[in-house]
PDB file of C-alpha atoms in Angstrom:
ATOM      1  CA  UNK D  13     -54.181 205.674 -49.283  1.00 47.00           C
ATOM      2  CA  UNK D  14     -50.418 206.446 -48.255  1.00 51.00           C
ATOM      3  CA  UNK D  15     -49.726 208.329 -51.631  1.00 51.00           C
ATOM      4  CA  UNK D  16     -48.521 211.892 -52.057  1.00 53.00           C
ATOM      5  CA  UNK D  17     -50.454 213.665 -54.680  1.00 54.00           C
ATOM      6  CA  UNK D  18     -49.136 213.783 -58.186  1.00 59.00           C
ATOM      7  CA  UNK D  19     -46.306 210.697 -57.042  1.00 67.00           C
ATOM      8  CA  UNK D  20     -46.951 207.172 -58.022  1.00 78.00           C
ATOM      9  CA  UNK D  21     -46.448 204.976 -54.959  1.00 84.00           C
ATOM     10  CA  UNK D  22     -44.048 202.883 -56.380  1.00 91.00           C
ATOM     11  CA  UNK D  23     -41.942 202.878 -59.863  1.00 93.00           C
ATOM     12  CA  UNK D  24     -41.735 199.894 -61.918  1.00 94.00           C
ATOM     13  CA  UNK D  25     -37.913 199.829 -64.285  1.00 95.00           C
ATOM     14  CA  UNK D  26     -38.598 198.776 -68.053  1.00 96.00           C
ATOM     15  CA  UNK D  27     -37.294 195.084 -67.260  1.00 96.00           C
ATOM     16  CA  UNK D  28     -39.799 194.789 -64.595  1.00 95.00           C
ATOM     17  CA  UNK D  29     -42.766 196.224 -66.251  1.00 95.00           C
ATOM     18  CA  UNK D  30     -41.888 194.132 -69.323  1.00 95.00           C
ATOM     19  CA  UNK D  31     -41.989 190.813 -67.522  1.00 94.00           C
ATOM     20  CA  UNK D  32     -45.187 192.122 -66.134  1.00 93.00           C
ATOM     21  CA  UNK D  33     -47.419 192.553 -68.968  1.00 92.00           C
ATOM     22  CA  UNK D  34     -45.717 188.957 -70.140  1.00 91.00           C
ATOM     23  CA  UNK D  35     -46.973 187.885 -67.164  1.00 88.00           C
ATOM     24  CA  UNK D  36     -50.473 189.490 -67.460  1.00 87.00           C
ATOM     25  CA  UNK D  37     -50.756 188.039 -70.919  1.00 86.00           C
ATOM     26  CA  UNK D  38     -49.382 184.645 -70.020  1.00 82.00           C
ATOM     27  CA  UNK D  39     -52.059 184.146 -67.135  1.00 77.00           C
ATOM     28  CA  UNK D  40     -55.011 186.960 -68.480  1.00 81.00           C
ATOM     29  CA  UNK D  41     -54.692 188.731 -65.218  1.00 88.00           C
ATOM     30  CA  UNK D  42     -55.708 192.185 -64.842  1.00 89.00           C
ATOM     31  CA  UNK D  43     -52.882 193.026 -62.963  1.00 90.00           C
ATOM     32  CA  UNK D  44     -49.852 191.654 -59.903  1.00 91.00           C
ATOM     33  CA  UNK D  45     -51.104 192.619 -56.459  1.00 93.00           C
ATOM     34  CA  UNK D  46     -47.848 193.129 -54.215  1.00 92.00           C
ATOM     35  CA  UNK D  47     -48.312 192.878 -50.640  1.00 90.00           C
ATOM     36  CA  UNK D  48     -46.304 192.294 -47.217  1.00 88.00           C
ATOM     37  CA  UNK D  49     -46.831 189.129 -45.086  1.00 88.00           C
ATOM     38  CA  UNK D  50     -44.804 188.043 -41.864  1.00 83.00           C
ATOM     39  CA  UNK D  51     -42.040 185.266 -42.359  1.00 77.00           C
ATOM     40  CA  UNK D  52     -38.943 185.216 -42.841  1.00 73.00           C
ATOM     41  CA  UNK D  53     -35.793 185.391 -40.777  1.00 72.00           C
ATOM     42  CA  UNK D  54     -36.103 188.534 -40.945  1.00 67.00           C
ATOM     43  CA  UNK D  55     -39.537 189.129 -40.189  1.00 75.00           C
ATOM     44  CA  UNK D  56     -41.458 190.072 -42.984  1.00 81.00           C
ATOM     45  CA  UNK D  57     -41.799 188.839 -46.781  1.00 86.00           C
ATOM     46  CA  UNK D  58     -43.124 190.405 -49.811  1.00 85.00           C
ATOM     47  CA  UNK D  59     -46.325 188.742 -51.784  1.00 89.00           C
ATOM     48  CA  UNK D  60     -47.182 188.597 -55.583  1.00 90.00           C
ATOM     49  CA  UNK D  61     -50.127 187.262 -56.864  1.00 91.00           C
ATOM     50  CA  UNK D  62     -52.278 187.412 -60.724  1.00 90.00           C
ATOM     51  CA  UNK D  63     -55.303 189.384 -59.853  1.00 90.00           C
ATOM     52  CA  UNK D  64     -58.832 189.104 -61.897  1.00 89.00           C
ATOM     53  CA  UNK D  65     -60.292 191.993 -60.261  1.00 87.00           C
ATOM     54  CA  UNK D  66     -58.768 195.558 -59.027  1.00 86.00           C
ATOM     55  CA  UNK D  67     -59.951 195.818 -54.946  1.00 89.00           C
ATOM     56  CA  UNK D  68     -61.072 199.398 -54.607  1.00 91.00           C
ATOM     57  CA  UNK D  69     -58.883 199.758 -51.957  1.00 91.00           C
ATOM     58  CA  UNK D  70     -55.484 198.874 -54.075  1.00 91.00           C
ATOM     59  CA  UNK D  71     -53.101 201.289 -55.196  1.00 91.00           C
ATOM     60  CA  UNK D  72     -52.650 200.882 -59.017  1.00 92.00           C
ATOM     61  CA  UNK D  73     -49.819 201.894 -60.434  1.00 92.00           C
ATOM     62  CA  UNK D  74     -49.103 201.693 -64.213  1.00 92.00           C
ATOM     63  CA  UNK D  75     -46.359 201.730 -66.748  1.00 89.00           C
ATOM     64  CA  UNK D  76     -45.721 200.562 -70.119  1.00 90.00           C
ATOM     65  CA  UNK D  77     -48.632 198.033 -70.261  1.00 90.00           C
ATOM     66  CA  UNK D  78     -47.808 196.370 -66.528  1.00 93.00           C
ATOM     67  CA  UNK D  79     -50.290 197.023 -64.091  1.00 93.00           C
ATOM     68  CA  UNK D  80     -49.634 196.850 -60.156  1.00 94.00           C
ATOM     69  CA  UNK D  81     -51.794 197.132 -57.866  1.00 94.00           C
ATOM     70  CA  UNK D  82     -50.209 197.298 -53.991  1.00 93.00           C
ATOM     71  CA  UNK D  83     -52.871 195.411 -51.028  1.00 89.00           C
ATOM     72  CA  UNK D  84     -53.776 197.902 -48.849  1.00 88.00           C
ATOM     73  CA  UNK D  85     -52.079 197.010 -45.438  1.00 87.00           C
ATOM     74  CA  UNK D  86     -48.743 197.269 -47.953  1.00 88.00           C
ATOM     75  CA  UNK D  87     -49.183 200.844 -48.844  1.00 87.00           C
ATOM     76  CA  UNK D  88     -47.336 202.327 -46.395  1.00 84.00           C
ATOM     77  CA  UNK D  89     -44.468 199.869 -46.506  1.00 86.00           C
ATOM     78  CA  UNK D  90     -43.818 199.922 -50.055  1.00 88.00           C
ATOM     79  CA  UNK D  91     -44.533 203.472 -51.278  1.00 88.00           C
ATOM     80  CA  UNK D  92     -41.200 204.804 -52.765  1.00 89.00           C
ATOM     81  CA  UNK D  93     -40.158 201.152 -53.785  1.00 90.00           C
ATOM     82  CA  UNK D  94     -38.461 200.426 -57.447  1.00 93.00           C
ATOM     83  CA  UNK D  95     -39.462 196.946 -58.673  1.00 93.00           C
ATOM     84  CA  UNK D  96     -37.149 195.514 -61.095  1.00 94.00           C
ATOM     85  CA  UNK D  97     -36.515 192.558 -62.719  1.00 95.00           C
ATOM     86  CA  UNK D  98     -33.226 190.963 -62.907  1.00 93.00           C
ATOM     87  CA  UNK D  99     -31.378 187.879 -64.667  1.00 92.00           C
ATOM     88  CA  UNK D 100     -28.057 186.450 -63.700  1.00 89.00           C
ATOM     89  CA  UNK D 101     -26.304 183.224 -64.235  1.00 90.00           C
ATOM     90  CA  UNK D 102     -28.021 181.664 -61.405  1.00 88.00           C
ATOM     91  CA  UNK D 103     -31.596 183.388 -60.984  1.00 86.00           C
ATOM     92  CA  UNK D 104     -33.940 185.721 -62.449  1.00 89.00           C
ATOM     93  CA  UNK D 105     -36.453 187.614 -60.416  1.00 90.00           C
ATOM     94  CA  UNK D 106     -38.278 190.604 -59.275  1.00 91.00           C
ATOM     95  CA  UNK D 107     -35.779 192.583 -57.069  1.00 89.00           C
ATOM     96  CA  UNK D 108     -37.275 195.190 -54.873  1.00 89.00           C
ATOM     97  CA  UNK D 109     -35.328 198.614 -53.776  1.00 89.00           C
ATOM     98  CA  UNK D 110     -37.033 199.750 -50.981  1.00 87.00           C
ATOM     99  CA  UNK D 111     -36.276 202.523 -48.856  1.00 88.00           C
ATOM    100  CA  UNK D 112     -38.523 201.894 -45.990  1.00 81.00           C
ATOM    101  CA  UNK D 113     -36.653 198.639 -44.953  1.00 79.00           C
ATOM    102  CA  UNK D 114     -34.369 198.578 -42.420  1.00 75.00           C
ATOM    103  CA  UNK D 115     -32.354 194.944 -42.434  1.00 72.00           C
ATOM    104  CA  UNK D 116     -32.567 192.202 -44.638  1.00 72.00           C
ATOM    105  CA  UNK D 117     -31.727 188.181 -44.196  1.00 70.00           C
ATOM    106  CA  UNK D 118     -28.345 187.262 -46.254  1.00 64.00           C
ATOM    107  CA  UNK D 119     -30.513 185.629 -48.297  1.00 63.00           C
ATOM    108  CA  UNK D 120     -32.837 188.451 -49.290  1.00 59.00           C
ATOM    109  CA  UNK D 121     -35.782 186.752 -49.418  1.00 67.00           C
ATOM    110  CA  UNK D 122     -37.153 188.642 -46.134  1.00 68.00           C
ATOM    111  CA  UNK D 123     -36.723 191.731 -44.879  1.00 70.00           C
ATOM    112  CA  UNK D 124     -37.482 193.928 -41.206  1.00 71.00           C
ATOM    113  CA  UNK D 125     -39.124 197.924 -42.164  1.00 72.00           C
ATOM    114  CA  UNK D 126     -38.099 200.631 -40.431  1.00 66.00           C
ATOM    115  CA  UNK D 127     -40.863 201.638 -37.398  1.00 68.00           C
ATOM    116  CA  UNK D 128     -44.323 202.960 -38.296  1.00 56.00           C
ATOM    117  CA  UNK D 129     -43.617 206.324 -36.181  1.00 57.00           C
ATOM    118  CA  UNK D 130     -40.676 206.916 -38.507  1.00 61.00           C
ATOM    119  CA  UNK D 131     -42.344 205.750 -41.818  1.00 56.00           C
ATOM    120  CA  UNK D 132     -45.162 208.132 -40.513  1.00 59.00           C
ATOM    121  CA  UNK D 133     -43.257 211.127 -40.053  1.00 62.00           C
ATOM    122  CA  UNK D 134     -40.949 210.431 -43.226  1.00 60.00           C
ATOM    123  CA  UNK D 135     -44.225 210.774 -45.052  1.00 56.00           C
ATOM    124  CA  UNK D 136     -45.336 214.194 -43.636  1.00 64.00           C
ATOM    125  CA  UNK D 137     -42.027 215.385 -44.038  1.00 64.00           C
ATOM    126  CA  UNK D 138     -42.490 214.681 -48.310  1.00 63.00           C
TER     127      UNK D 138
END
């Protein structure tokens, strides 16, 4: 929808797309929808959910045996995001580097994007 030709909307590190098709396998999902809901301290948070079915509307992106598909009122916020997956001492999770976000809460768990005029005209200007 929000894609530039011949550019995958969003790029998915080996840790991430590993977990992923674990994931997939774990649950026999076709796929993890991302999406964008409002909450948060900071305004907005991201969604993941197992999919059965692909929407014809989703963006599917897909790498090394993980699929993604991204809801379509997300396209525009997440294309040009990495999604990886990282462990630490205290947590392990999807991490999201995003460069259509503006602020984030201290705790990362929400985030504000940048306004759709500038996303808009970032996009032309690819």
């Amino acid at each position: 929808m929000f894609g530039i030709p011949g550019k995958q909307a969003v790029s998915i590190t080996p840790k991430a797309a590993a977990q992923i098709s674990k994931l997939m396998a774990k649950d026999g999902s076709k796929g993890l929808r991302i999406g964008i809901k409002k909450g948060g301290c900071a305004g907005m948070e991201y969604t993941m959910e197992y999919v059965a079915d692909v929407d014809p509307n989703d963006e599917v992106v897909e790498q090394d045996g993980a699929v993604v598909m991204i809801a379509p009122m997300a396209q525009m916020f997440l294309f040009g995001t990495e999604i990886d997956y990282e462990v630490s001492l205290l947590e392990a999770g999807f991490k999201f580097r995003n460069p259509n976000v503006a602020d984030a809460c201290g705790c990362g768990e929400s985030i504000k994007f940048k306004d759709v005029d500038e996303l808009a005209a970032e996009r032309a200007a690819e």
